[in-house]
GROMACS .gro file of C-alpha atoms in nm:
model
  142
    1MET     CA    1  -1.308  -3.613   4.216
    2GLN     CA    2  -1.653  -3.614   4.057
    3LYS     CA    3  -1.548  -3.305   3.862
    4LYS     CA    4  -1.181  -3.449   3.847
    5ARG     CA    5  -1.285  -3.720   3.635
    6GLN     CA    6  -1.540  -3.560   3.424
    7GLU     CA    7  -1.300  -3.295   3.326
    8ALA     CA    8  -1.064  -3.605   3.264
    9ARG     CA    9  -1.287  -3.764   3.071
   10LYS     CA   10  -1.354  -3.437   2.849
   11ILE     CA   11  -0.853  -3.465   2.671
   12TYR     CA   12  -0.960  -3.846   2.675
   13LYS     CA   13  -1.242  -3.710   2.416
   14SER     CA   14  -1.100  -3.459   2.252
   15ILE     CA   15  -0.794  -3.715   2.243
   16VAL     CA   16  -0.933  -3.953   2.072
   17ARG     CA   17  -1.136  -3.676   1.807
   18VAL     CA   18  -0.778  -3.533   1.728
   19PHE     CA   19  -0.651  -3.947   1.665
   20GLN     CA   20  -0.960  -4.022   1.499
   21TYR     CA   21  -0.907  -3.670   1.248
   22CYS     CA   22  -0.536  -3.710   1.196
   23VAL     CA   23  -0.613  -4.052   1.012
   24GLN     CA   24  -0.899  -3.967   0.803
   25VAL     CA   25  -0.721  -3.663   0.683
   26GLY     CA   26  -0.357  -3.869   0.634
   27ILE     CA   27  -0.179  -3.760   0.911
   28HIS     CA   28   0.046  -3.971   1.211
   29VAL     CA   29  -0.069  -3.969   1.430
   30THR     CA   30   0.142  -4.066   1.808
   31VAL     CA   31  -0.083  -4.059   2.233
   32GLU     CA   32   0.086  -4.236   2.477
   33LEU     CA   33  -0.038  -4.222   2.873
   34SER     CA   34   0.141  -4.448   3.195
   35GLU     CA   35   0.034  -4.789   3.094
   36ARG     CA   36  -0.127  -4.895   3.343
   37CYS     CA   37  -0.351  -4.558   3.293
   38ASP     CA   38  -0.777  -4.589   3.317
   39ALA     CA   39  -0.793  -4.394   3.071
   40TRP     CA   40  -0.702  -4.683   2.804
   41ARG     CA   41  -1.052  -4.895   2.972
   42LEU     CA   42  -1.292  -4.631   2.825
   43PRO     CA   43  -1.505  -4.748   2.538
   44GLU     CA   44  -1.361  -4.489   2.313
   45LEU     CA   45  -1.010  -4.575   2.327
   46GLN     CA   46  -1.005  -4.868   2.362
   47ALA     CA   47  -1.214  -4.843   1.964
   48LEU     CA   48  -0.884  -4.632   1.889
   49LYS     CA   49  -0.729  -4.998   1.924
   50SER     CA   50  -0.911  -5.124   1.679
   51THR     CA   51  -0.906  -4.936   1.457
   52PRO     CA   52  -0.715  -5.024   1.075
   53HIS     CA   53  -0.362  -4.932   1.012
   54VAL     CA   54  -0.320  -4.855   1.423
   55HIS     CA   55  -0.019  -4.980   1.603
   56GLU     CA   56  -0.041  -5.011   1.973
   57ALA     CA   57   0.299  -5.096   2.200
   58VAL     CA   58   0.429  -5.047   2.509
   59THR     CA   59   0.792  -4.960   2.621
   60LYS     CA   60   0.852  -5.108   3.048
   61GLY     CA   61   1.027  -4.833   3.116
   62CYS     CA   62   1.343  -5.047   3.286
   63ALA     CA   63   1.432  -5.143   2.943
   64VAL     CA   64   1.568  -4.742   2.887
   65ASN     CA   65   1.617  -4.672   3.161
   66LEU     CA   66   1.394  -4.555   3.345
   67ARG     CA   67   1.495  -4.477   3.691
   68SER     CA   68   1.412  -4.408   4.088
   69LYS     CA   69   1.583  -4.072   4.186
   70HIS     CA   70   1.639  -4.130   4.546
   71THR     CA   71   1.753  -4.548   4.442
   72ASP     CA   72   1.881  -4.555   4.133
   73GLN     CA   73   1.693  -4.901   4.096
   74LEU     CA   74   1.520  -4.959   3.692
   75MET     CA   75   1.185  -4.866   3.788
   76GLY     CA   76   0.940  -5.096   3.531
   77LYS     CA   77   0.710  -4.860   3.498
   78GLY     CA   78   0.531  -4.850   3.120
   79TRP     CA   79   0.455  -4.563   2.851
   80ARG     CA   80   0.178  -4.802   2.644
   81ILE     CA   81   0.149  -4.549   2.330
   82LEU     CA   82  -0.159  -4.622   2.014
   83THR     CA   83   0.005  -4.530   1.625
   84THR     CA   84   0.015  -4.471   1.212
   85LEU     CA   85   0.366  -4.548   1.242
   86PRO     CA   86   0.510  -4.905   1.229
   87LYS     CA   87   0.861  -4.891   1.265
   88LEU     CA   88   0.770  -4.685   1.514
   89ALA     CA   89   0.496  -4.959   1.727
   90GLN     CA   90   0.781  -5.143   1.622
   91LYS     CA   91   1.096  -4.987   1.804
   92MET     CA   92   0.934  -4.928   2.127
   93GLN     CA   93   0.770  -5.227   2.173
   94LEU     CA   94   0.991  -5.262   2.496
   95ARG     CA   95   0.912  -5.580   2.760
   96CYS     CA   96   1.123  -5.619   3.024
   97ALA     CA   97   1.443  -5.799   3.054
   98CYS     CA   98   1.548  -5.723   3.387
   99PRO     CA   99   1.626  -6.102   3.570
  100GLN     CA  100   1.387  -6.314   3.769
  101GLY     CA  101   1.262  -6.167   4.059
  102PHE     CA  102   1.456  -5.896   3.983
  103THR     CA  103   1.271  -5.595   4.234
  104HIS     CA  104   1.133  -5.255   4.090
  105ALA     CA  105   1.158  -4.945   4.249
  106LYS     CA  106   0.810  -4.897   4.294
  107CYS     CA  107   0.622  -4.555   4.097
  108GLU     CA  108   0.500  -4.373   4.417
  109GLY     CA  109   0.550  -4.040   4.562
  110ARG     CA  110   0.810  -3.769   4.358
  111ASP     CA  111   0.944  -4.067   4.128
  112ALA     CA  112   0.580  -4.130   3.996
  113LYS     CA  113   0.568  -3.759   3.941
  114ASP     CA  114   0.922  -3.762   3.781
  115SER     CA  115   0.860  -4.135   3.576
  116GLY     CA  116   0.620  -3.869   3.398
  117ARG     CA  117   0.989  -3.762   3.185
  118TYR     CA  118   1.074  -3.975   2.880
  119THR     CA  119   1.432  -4.165   2.954
  120CYS     CA  120   1.678  -4.039   2.691
  121GLU     CA  121   1.731  -4.389   2.528
  122TYR     CA  122   1.334  -4.378   2.531
  123ALA     CA  123   1.360  -4.065   2.336
  124LYS     CA  124   1.624  -4.147   2.098
  125ARG     CA  125   1.437  -4.431   2.026
  126VAL     CA  126   1.129  -4.147   1.855
  127VAL     CA  127   1.387  -3.939   1.740
  128GLY     CA  128   1.532  -4.206   1.531
  129VAL     CA  129   1.264  -4.297   1.342
  130LEU     CA  130   1.101  -3.987   1.317
  131GLN     CA  131   1.431  -3.897   1.132
  132LEU     CA  132   1.370  -4.244   0.846
  133ALA     CA  133   1.012  -4.148   0.858
  134LEU     CA  134   1.151  -3.796   0.793
  135GLY     CA  135   1.345  -3.882   0.539
  136TYR     CA  136   1.697  -3.686   0.784
  137THR     CA  137   2.008  -3.864   0.703
  138ALA     CA  138   2.219  -3.678   0.961
  139THR     CA  139   2.226  -3.880   1.299
  140LEU     CA  140   2.106  -3.612   1.538
  141LEU     CA  141   2.115  -3.776   1.903
  142GLU     CA  142   2.414  -3.928   1.923
   0.00000   0.00000   0.00000
């Protein structure tokens, strides 16, 4: 387990280096991890959060139709991004809008694995912002 943690930490440090390089040369960049991923507590990722012109957003799964494959119930698992695109952060900041007392499906077992895949609603939001940023006028996903 210790070896896996060391390898994961190397990967996260590399992500930070690539992100910082992109910021330095003026390339827009975004990193996404699960909202509650332990990596967000690493000093390197904490430092990225406070970098000028870096924006953070959390998208709750239930807001973009993330559902359990077993029960079809909405899941509350979230995705967190850091991005240099303010419009992307604005569009991806989606809180849970479920009624008070609503019970989300648990993100465990096979559902946990499947929750790593973006929903169509999530992808359409990202693509819509990227189309605007790149100057596309036609909608690719309708």
